[in-house]
Amino acid sequence: MTNRTVTVIGGGLAGTEAAWQAVRHGASVVLYEMRPTVPTPAHQTDRLGELVCSNSLKSDRENTAPWLLKEEMRRAGSLLLRIARQCAVPAGQALAVDRELFAVQVTAAIEAEARIEIRRQEMPEIPACGAVIIASGPLTSPSLAESIQRLTGSERLYFYDAISPIVDASTIDHRKVFAASRYGKSVPAAAGGAPRGAGPSEETAGDYLNCPLNEEEYQRFYEALLGAESVPLHDFEDRKFFEGCLPIEELARRGRDTLRFGPMKPVGLVDPRTGGMPYAAVQLRQENLRADSYNLVGFQNHLKFGEQKRVLRLIPGLEQAEFLRYGQIHRNTYINAPALLRPTLQLRAEPRLFFAGQICGVEGYVESIATGMLAGIYAARLVGSEGELLPPPRATALGSLCHYITHADPRNYQPANMTFDLLPPLCAATPKLSRRERHARQCQIALAKLEEWLHAHAGAPAAS
């Protein structure tokens, strides 16, 4: 190692983006990924950047909060967003990827970088010296988690995250489903500026398959779901679900119509066979470019596999469905970031240490990549002695996301997705605007502020 070497722990979304950015900004990187030597409950391969839950990177509709975060990252030179665009599959207004192709390309890009050394081994403890980015993710190994706990002096926090089922496309009864995006909307092929590359040249307004349910079918499904048997948790584990990713059975327990206002909402869908909106609907999103598998959108659960098969086959169109993957539940570990981190993602007590990805308390693929990107830039500047580290302006999505995770109430810290609520409100003197106009104005301000920060702080990245 040289004194300009950054150690990155974790080869997921945050870790790979961090490693790439650190190299682009002049550092060398040693990247530790414990798979396949040490497996996790959720990963299925040893590839870098493997997606383990949904294949969606959320909305790419202009002037939405998820779009703003992605647009800022595109302008900052995110590797993983560039690869995501190349691996895109039809998903309405969302940016979704062929998860296998995405991981293959991320792995290839990192392996091809001469200044990134990949070590396929567990890092059981935080290194005693040097700049370190801890991006070990929600499935951090027990030994490393204990090392983090000893260092921070705080107890580990955790919640339960669930994985949606995937169904074999050839076993869907297409006579009972219909293709449509909500409100007939779809993202143009060049949304966000860059072409989709390996993706389809043009999307239609039918990027989802929809399974419509009438009231009787919905009630039958609802009752079966309530009565289904869940996988038991260990005695020492409490149920502490993240509100943004509740299992469908937990939602169902909150009321008979909760699912109809959540993952089974029919709003914006018209069944062409009836000409009307169904009572409820389940959306299926294409998993890969071959279109040979679909995931049940928002149907994360922790039912026993046999129960999942029984209950989910009550959905019209899925009566004979074969499941390529059942929903699962796993524990996610994250630190109490507001009590521990600076806005630059550095540990307050030991600034050579950075945290990025879900372990610092962001929720979502793009948010994880974003914090990895920033941590990589910061760490490279730190080892290069390039002056003070400054977070992106508060008016940006990147700055607001980091502001939330480092300034939220540490007594009740919940992981966060990027929303407009995180951005500062417009000046009171701003003329009265509609919600859409207000969001567009916030995006305009954010992108202008980002350009200033990139010029002044991120600088021109070194050639890779």
XYZ file of N, CA and C in Angstrom, residues 158-161 228-243 246-247 249-250 253-254 301-303 329 331 414:
96
model
N -30.970 -2.488 14.055
C -31.320 -3.360 12.942
C -32.809 -3.281 12.685
N -33.180 -3.648 11.473
C -34.576 -3.785 11.119
C -34.660 -4.958 10.157
N -35.862 -5.346 9.803
C -36.028 -6.487 8.924
C -36.442 -6.027 7.534
N -35.733 -6.512 6.546
C -35.994 -6.152 5.166
C -36.394 -7.416 4.428
N -51.939 -17.133 6.594
C -50.729 -17.848 6.181
C -49.688 -17.852 7.290
N -48.875 -18.897 7.307
C -47.876 -19.065 8.360
C -46.548 -18.421 7.959
N -46.017 -17.588 8.829
C -44.752 -16.906 8.573
C -43.574 -17.728 9.066
N -42.406 -17.419 8.543
C -41.171 -18.020 9.046
C -40.917 -17.455 10.435
N -40.746 -18.285 11.447
C -40.551 -17.767 12.805
C -39.209 -17.064 12.946
N -39.201 -15.982 13.707
C -37.958 -15.290 14.017
C -37.305 -15.958 15.224
N -36.019 -15.764 15.376
C -35.321 -16.307 16.534
C -35.832 -15.646 17.808
N -35.694 -16.340 18.906
C -36.197 -15.834 20.183
C -35.592 -14.490 20.561
N -34.316 -14.275 20.183
C -33.637 -13.051 20.593
C -33.890 -11.893 19.630
N -34.690 -12.117 18.596
C -34.905 -11.093 17.594
C -36.281 -10.447 17.751
N -36.321 -9.127 17.684
C -37.573 -8.395 17.717
C -38.002 -8.060 16.301
N -39.304 -7.916 16.105
C -39.804 -7.446 14.819
C -39.600 -5.934 14.765
N -38.739 -5.477 13.861
C -38.482 -4.052 13.741
C -38.391 -3.718 12.262
N -39.548 -3.713 11.610
C -39.582 -3.526 10.168
C -39.387 -2.065 9.801
N -38.746 -1.828 8.659
C -38.621 -0.495 8.100
C -39.950 -0.147 7.441
N -40.509 1.002 7.802
C -41.839 1.378 7.326
C -41.927 1.448 5.808
N -42.459 -2.678 4.164
C -43.182 -3.618 5.012
C -43.583 -4.877 4.241
N -43.472 -6.049 4.849
C -43.984 -7.267 4.226
C -45.495 -7.152 3.999
N -47.870 -9.166 4.479
C -48.720 -9.668 5.557
C -48.799 -8.679 6.710
N -47.724 -7.895 6.902
C -47.771 -6.852 7.927
C -48.723 -5.734 7.509
N -52.377 -6.780 8.010
C -52.847 -6.745 9.396
C -53.308 -5.353 9.814
N -52.961 -4.341 9.054
C -53.339 -2.975 9.399
C -54.735 -2.604 8.901
N -42.201 -10.388 1.449
C -42.899 -11.087 2.535
C -41.951 -12.042 3.224
N -42.370 -12.566 4.367
C -41.566 -13.584 5.042
C -42.425 -14.766 5.439
N -43.300 -15.158 4.515
C -44.098 -16.364 4.706
C -43.247 -17.593 4.393
N -36.757 -13.001 4.290
C -36.570 -11.970 5.295
C -35.138 -12.057 5.820
N -32.030 -9.786 8.342
C -31.767 -8.671 9.233
C -30.774 -7.705 8.608
N -34.569 6.357 11.583
C -35.074 5.410 10.589
C -34.371 5.644 9.267
